[in-house]
PDB file of C-alpha atoms in Angstrom:
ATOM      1  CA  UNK A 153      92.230   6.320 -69.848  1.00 97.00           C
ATOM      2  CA  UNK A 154      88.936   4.903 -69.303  1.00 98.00           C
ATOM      3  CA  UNK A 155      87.113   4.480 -65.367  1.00 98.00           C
ATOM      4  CA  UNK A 156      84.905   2.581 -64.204  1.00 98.00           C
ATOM      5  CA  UNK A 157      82.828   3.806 -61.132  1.00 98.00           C
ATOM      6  CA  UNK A 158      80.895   0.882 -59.080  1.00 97.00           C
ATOM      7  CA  UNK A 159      77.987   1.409 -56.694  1.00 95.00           C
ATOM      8  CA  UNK A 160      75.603  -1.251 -55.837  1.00 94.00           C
ATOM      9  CA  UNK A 161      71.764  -1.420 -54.935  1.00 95.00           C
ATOM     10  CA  UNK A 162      70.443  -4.116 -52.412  1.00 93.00           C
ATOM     11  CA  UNK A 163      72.550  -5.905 -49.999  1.00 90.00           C
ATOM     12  CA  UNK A 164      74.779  -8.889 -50.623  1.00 91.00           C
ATOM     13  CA  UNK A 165      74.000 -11.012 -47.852  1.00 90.00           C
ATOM     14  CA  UNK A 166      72.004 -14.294 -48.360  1.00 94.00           C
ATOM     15  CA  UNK A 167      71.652 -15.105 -44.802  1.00 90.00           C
ATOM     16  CA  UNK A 168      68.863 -12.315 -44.602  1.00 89.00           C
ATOM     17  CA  UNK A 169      66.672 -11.285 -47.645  1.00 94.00           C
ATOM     18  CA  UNK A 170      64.025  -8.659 -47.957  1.00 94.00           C
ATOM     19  CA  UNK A 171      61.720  -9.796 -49.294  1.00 94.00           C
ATOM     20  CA  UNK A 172      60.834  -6.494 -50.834  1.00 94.00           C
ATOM     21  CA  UNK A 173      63.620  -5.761 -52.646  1.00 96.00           C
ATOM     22  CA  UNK A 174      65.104  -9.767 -52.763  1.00 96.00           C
ATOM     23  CA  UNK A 175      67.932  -8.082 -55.503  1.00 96.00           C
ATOM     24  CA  UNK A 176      71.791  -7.478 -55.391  1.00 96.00           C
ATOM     25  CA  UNK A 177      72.965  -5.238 -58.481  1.00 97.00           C
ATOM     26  CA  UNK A 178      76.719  -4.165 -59.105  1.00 96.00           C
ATOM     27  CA  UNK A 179      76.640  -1.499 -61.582  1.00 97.00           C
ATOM     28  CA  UNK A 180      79.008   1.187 -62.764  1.00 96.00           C
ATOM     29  CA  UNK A 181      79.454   4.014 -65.326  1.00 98.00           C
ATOM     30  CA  UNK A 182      82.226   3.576 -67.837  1.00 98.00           C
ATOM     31  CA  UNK A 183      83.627   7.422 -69.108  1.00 98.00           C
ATOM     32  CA  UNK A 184      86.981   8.309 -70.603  1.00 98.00           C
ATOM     33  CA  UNK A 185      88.918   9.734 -67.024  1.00 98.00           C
ATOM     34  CA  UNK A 186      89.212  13.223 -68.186  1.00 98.00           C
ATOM     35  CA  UNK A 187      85.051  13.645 -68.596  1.00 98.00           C
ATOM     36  CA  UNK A 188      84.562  12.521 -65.183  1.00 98.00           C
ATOM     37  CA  UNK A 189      87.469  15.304 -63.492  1.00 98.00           C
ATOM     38  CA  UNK A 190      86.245  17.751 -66.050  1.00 98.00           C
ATOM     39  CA  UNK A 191      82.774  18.013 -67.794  1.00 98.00           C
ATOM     40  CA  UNK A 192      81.302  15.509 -65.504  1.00 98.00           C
ATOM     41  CA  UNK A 193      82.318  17.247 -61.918  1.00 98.00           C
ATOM     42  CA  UNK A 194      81.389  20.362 -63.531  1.00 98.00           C
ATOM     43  CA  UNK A 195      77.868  19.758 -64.039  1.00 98.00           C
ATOM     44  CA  UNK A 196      77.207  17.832 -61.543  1.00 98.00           C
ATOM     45  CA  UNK A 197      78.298  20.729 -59.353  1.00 98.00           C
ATOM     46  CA  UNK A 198      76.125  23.215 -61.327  1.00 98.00           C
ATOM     47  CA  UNK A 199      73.088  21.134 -60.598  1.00 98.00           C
ATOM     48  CA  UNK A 200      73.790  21.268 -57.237  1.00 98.00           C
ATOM     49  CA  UNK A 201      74.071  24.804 -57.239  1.00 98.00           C
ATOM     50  CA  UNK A 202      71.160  25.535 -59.312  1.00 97.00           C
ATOM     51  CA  UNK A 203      69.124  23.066 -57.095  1.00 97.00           C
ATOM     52  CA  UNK A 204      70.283  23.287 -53.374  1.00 97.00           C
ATOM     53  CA  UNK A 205      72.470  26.798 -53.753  1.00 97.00           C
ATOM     54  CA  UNK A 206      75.748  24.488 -52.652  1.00 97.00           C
ATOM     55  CA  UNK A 207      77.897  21.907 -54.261  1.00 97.00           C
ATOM     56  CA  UNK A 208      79.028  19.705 -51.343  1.00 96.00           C
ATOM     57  CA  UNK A 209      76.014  17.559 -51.331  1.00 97.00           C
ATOM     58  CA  UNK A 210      75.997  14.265 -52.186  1.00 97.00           C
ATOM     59  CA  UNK A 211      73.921  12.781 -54.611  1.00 98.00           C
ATOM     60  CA  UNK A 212      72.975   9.510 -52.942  1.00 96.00           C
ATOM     61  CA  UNK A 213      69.785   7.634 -53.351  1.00 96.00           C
ATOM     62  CA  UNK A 214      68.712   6.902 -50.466  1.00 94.00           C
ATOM     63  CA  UNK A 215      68.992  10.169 -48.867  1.00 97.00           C
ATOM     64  CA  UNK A 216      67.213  11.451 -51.844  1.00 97.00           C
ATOM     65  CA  UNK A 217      63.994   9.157 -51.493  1.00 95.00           C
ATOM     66  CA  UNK A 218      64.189   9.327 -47.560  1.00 96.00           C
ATOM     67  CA  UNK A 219      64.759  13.463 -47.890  1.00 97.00           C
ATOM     68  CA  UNK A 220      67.283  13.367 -45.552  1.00 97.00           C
ATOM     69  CA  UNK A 221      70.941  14.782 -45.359  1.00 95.00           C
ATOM     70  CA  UNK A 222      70.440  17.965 -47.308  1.00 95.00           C
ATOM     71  CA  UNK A 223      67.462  16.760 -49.183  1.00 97.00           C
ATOM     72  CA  UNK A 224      65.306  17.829 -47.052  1.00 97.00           C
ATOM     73  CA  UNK A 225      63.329  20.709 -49.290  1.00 97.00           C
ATOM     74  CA  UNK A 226      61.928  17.161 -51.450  1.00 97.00           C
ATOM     75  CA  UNK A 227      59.221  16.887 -49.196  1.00 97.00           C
ATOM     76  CA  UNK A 228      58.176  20.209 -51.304  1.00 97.00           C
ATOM     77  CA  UNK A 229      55.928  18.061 -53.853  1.00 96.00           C
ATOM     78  CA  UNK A 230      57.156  20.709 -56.261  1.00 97.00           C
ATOM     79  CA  UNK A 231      60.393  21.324 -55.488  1.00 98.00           C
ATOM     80  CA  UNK A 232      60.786  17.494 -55.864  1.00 97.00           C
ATOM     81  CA  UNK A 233      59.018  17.557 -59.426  1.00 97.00           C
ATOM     82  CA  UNK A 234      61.532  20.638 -60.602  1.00 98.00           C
ATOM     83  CA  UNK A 235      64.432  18.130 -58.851  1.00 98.00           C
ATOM     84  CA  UNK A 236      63.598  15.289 -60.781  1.00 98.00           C
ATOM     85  CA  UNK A 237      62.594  16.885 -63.877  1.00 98.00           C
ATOM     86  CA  UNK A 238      66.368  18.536 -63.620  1.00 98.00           C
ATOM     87  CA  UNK A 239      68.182  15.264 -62.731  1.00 98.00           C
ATOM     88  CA  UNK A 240      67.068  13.309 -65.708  1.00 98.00           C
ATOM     89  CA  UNK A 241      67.609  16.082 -67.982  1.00 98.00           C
ATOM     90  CA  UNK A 242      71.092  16.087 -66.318  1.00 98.00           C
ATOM     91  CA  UNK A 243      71.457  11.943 -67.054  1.00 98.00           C
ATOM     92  CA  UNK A 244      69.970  12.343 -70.065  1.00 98.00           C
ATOM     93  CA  UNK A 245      72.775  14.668 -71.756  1.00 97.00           C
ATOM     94  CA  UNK A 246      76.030  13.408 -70.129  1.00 98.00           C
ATOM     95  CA  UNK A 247      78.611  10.677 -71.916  1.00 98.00           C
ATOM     96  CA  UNK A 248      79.018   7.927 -69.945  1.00 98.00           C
ATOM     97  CA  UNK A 249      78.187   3.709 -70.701  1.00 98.00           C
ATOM     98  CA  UNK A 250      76.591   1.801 -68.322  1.00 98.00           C
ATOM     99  CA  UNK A 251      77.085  -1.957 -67.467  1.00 98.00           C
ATOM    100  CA  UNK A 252      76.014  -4.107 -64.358  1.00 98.00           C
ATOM    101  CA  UNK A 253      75.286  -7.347 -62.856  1.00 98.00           C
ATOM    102  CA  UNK A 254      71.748  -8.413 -61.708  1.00 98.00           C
ATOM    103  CA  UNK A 255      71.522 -11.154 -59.017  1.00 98.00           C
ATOM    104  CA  UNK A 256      68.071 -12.342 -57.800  1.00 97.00           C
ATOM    105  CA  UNK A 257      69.129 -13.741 -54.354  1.00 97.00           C
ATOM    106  CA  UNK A 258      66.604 -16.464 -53.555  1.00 96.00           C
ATOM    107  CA  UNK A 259      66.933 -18.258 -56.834  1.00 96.00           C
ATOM    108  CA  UNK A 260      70.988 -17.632 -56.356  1.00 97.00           C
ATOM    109  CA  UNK A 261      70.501 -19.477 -53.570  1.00 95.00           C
ATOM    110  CA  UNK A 262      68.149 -22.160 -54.214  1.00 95.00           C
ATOM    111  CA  UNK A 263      70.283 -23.047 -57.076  1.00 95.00           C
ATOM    112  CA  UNK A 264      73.672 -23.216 -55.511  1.00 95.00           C
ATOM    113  CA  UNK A 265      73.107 -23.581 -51.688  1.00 94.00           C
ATOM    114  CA  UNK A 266      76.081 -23.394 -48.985  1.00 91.00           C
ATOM    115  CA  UNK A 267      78.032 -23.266 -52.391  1.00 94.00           C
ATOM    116  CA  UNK A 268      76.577 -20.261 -53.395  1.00 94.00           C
ATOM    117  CA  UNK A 269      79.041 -17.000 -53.714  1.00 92.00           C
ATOM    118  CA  UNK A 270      78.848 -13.776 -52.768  1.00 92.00           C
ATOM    119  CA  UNK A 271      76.480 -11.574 -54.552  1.00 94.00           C
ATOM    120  CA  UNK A 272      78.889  -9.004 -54.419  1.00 92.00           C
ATOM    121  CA  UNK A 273      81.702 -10.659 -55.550  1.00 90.00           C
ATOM    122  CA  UNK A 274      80.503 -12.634 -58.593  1.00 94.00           C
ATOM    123  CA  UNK A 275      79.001  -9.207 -59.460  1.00 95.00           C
ATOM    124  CA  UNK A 276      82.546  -8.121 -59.383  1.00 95.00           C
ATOM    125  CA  UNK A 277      84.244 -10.858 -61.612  1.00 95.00           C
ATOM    126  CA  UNK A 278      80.828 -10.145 -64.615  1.00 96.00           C
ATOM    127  CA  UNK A 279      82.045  -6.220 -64.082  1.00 97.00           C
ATOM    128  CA  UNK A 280      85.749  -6.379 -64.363  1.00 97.00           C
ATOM    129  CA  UNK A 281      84.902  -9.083 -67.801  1.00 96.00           C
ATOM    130  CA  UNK A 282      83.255  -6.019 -68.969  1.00 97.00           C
ATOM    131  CA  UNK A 283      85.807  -3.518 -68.199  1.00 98.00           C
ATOM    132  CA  UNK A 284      88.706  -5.237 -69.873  1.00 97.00           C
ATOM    133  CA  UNK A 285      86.041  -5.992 -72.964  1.00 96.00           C
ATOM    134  CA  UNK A 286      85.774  -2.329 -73.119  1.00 96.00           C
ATOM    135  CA  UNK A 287      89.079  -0.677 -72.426  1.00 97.00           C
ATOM    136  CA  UNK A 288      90.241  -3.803 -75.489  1.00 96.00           C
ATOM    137  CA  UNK A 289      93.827  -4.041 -75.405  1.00 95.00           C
ATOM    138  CA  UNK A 290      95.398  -1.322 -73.919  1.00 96.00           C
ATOM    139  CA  UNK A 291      98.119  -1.530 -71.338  1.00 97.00           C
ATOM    140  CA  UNK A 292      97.112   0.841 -67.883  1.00 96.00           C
ATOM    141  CA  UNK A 293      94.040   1.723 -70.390  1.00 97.00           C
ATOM    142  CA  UNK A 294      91.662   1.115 -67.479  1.00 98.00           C
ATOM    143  CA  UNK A 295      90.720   1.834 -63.738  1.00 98.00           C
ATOM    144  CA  UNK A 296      88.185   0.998 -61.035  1.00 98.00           C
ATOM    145  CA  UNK A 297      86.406   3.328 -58.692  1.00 98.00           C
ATOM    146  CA  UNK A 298      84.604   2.186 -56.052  1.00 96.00           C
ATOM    147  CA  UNK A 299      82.568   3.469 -52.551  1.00 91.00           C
ATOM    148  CA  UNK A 300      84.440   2.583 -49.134  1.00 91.00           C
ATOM    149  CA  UNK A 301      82.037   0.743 -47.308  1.00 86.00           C
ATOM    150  CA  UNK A 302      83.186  -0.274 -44.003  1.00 87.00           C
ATOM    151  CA  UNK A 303      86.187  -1.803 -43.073  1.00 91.00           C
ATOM    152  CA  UNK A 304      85.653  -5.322 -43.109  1.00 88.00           C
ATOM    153  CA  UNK A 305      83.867  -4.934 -46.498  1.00 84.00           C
ATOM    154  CA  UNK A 306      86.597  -3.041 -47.933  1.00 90.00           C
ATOM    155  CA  UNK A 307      89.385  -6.135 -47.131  1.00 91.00           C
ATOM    156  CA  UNK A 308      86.812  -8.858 -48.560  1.00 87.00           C
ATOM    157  CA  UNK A 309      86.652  -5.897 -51.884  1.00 89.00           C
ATOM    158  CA  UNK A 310      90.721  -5.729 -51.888  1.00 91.00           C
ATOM    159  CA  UNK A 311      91.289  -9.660 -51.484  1.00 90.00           C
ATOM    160  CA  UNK A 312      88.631 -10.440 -54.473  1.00 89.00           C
ATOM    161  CA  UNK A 313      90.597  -7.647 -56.871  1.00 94.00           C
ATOM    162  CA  UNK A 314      93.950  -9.653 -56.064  1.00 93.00           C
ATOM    163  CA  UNK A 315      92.416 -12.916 -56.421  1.00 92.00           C
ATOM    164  CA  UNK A 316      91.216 -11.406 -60.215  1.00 95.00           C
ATOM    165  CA  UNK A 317      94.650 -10.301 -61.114  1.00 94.00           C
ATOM    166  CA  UNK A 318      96.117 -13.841 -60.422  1.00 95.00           C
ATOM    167  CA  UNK A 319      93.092 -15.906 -61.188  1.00 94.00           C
ATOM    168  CA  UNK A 320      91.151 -14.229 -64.131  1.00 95.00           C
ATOM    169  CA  UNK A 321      87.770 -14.804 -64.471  1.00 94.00           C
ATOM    170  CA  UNK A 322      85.824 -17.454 -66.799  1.00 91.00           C
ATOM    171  CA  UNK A 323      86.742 -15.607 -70.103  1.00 93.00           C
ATOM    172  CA  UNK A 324      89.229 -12.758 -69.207  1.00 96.00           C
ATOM    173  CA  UNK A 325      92.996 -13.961 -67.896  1.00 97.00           C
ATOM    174  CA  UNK A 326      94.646 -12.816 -64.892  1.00 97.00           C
ATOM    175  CA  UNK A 327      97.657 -11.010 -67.115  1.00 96.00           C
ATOM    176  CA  UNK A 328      95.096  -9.356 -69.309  1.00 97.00           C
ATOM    177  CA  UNK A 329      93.191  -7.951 -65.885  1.00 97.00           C
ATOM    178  CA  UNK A 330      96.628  -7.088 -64.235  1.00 96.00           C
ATOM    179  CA  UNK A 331      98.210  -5.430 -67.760  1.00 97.00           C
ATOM    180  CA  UNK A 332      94.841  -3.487 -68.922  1.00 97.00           C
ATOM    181  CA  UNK A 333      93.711  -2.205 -65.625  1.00 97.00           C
ATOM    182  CA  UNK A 334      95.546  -0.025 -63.109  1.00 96.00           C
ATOM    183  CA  UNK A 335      94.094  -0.759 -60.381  1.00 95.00           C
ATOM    184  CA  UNK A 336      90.539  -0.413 -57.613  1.00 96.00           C
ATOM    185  CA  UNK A 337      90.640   2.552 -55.349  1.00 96.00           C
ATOM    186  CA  UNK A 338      88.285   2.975 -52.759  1.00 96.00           C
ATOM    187  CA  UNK A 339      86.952   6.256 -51.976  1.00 96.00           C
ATOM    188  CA  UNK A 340      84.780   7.818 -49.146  1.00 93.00           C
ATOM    189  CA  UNK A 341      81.479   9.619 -50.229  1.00 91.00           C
ATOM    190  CA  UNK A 342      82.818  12.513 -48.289  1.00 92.00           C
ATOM    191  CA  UNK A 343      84.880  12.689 -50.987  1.00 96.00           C
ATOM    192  CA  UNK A 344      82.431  13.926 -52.948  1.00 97.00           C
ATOM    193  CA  UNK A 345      83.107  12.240 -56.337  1.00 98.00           C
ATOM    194  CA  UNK A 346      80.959  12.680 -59.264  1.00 98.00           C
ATOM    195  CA  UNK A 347      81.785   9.300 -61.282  1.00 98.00           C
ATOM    196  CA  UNK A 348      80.404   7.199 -57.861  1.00 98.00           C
ATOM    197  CA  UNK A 349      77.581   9.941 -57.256  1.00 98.00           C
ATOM    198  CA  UNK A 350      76.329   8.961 -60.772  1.00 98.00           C
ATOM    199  CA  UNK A 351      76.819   5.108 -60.450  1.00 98.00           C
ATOM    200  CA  UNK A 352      74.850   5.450 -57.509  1.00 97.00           C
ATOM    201  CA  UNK A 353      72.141   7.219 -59.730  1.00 97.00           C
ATOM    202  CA  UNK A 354      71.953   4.340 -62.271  1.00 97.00           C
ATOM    203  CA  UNK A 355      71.915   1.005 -60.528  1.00 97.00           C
ATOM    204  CA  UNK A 356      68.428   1.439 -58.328  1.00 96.00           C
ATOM    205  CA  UNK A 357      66.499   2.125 -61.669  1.00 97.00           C
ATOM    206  CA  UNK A 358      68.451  -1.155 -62.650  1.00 98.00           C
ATOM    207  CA  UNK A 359      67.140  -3.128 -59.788  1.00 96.00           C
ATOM    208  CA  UNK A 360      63.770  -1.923 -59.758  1.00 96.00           C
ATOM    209  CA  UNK A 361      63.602  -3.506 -63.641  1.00 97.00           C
ATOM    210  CA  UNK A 362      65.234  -6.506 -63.075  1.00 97.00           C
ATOM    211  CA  UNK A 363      62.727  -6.801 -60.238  1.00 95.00           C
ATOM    212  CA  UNK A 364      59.781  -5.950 -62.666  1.00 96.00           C
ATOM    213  CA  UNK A 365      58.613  -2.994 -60.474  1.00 95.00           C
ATOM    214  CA  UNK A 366      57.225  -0.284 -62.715  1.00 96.00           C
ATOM    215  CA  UNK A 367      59.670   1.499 -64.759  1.00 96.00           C
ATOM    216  CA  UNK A 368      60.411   5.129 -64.433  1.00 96.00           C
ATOM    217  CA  UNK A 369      61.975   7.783 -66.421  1.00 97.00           C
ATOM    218  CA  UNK A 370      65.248   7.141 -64.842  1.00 97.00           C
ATOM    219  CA  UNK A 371      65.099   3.507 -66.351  1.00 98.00           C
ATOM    220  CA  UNK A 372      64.707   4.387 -69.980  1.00 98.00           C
ATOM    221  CA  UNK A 373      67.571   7.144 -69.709  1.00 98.00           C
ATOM    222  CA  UNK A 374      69.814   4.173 -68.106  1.00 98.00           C
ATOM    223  CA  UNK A 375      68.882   1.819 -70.997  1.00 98.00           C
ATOM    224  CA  UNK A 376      69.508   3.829 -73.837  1.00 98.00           C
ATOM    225  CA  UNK A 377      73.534   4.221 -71.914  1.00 98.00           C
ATOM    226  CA  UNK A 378      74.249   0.340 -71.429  1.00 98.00           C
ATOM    227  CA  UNK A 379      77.062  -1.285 -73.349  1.00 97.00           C
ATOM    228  CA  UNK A 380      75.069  -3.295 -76.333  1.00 96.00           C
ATOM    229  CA  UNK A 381      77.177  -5.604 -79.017  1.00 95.00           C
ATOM    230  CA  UNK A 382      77.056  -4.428 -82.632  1.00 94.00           C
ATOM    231  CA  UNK A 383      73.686  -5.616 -83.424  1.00 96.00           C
ATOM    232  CA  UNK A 384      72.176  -3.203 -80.186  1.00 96.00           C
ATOM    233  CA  UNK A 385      72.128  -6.208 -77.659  1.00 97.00           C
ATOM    234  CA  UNK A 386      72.259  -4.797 -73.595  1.00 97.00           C
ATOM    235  CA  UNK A 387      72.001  -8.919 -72.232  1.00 96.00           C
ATOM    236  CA  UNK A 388      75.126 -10.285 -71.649  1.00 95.00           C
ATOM    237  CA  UNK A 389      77.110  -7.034 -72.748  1.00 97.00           C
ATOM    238  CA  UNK A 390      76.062  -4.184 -70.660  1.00 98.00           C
ATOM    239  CA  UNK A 391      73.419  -6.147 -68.480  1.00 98.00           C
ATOM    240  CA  UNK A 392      73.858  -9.337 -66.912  1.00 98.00           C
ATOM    241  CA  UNK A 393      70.955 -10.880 -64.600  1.00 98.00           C
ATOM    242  CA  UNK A 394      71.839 -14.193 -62.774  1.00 97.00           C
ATOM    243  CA  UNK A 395      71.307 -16.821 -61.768  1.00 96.00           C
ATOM    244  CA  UNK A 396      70.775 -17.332 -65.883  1.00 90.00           C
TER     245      UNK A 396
END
């Protein structure tokens, strides 16, 4: 069985946008179920331990850049290098595919106005497309992971799954969603899962291109791991950017 883990950079509202970082990207890491409870947790724990002597961290981005919530020691200039030297030696060496959704929010808007949806949501329908494309036709072959976010958030996520599983989306049916894909379960970060931890990892790198912001390392590892057709294509296969 294949997952897909989902984490997401920016924030989906068009009401207010930074105009720093004017970007919503849905991304995830695609990895055959029994990598990501074995292999996957395991080295992702042994980092941890190598790095921070403990394994209950959480990788998360922003507490990494803002060295805060156990990150603390990455105001060290060189404990930071040796962290980030280690972390993309990490991504560089696991198994995992990589596919997300791009949205630059002001032209989202200007295009589409009050009719304009939900960042997060059409970033959803491009993501499950991609899934289903990947798991191909195998019944229960597939299921999504994603972050809890709050409440509210988490209804709008559950009502947008069930509207995919009796709608479909522009080129994937509603039975082939419902039959090929188990289901989306939403999980705390408490929870400490490795799959989401490393979603997390890939998508800002994603933004920050999409954005044209100068690329780092982390960006080349992430392009060499999106889903590409059979002629090496990412666009439209493991990288969509909208509006197009």
């Amino acid at each position: 069985m294949k997952v897909l883990f989902l984490d997401e950079s920016g924030d989906h509202n068009l009401s207010v946008i930074d105009p720093q970082y004017p970007m919503f990207v849905l991304g995830g890491v695609i990895m055959e179920k029994a990598y990501a409870e074995g292999a996957l947790a395991q080295a992702l724990a042994d980092f941890k331990q190598e790095m921070f002597g403990r394994t209950d961290i959480v990788l998360h981005t922003a507490d990494i850049t803002r060295n805060r919530n156990g990150f603390e020691e990455l105001k060290n200039s060189s404990f930071r290098a040796k962290f980030y030297t280690g972390l993309n030696a990490l991504l560089r060496q696991l198994h995992f595919s990589v596919a997300a959704c791009a949205i630059h929010k002001n032209q989202h808007l200007s295009r589409y106005g009050v009719a304009a949806l939900d960042p997060y949501l059409l970033s959803l329908d491009v993501l499950v497309e991609r899934f289903c494309f990947d798991v191909g036709r195998v019944s229960g072959g597939g299921l999504i992971v994603a972050e809890k976010r709050d409440p509210t958030l988490d209804r709008q996520l559950d009502l947008a799954w069930l509207n995919l599983k009796i709608q479909g989306t522009r080129f994937v049916q509603a039975h082939d969603i419902e039959d090929r894909i188990l289901g989306l379960n939403l999980r705390a970060k408490k929870d400490n899962i490795a799959g989401l931890q490393l979603a997390d990892l890939v998508v800002s790198p994603i933004g920050r291109h999409v954005l044209g912001k100068p690329d780092k390392e982390d960006w080349f590892i992430v392009q060499e791991k999106f889903r590409r057709n059979r002629r090496g294509v990412i666009e439209g296969y493991g990288l969509v950017t909208l509006p197009k």
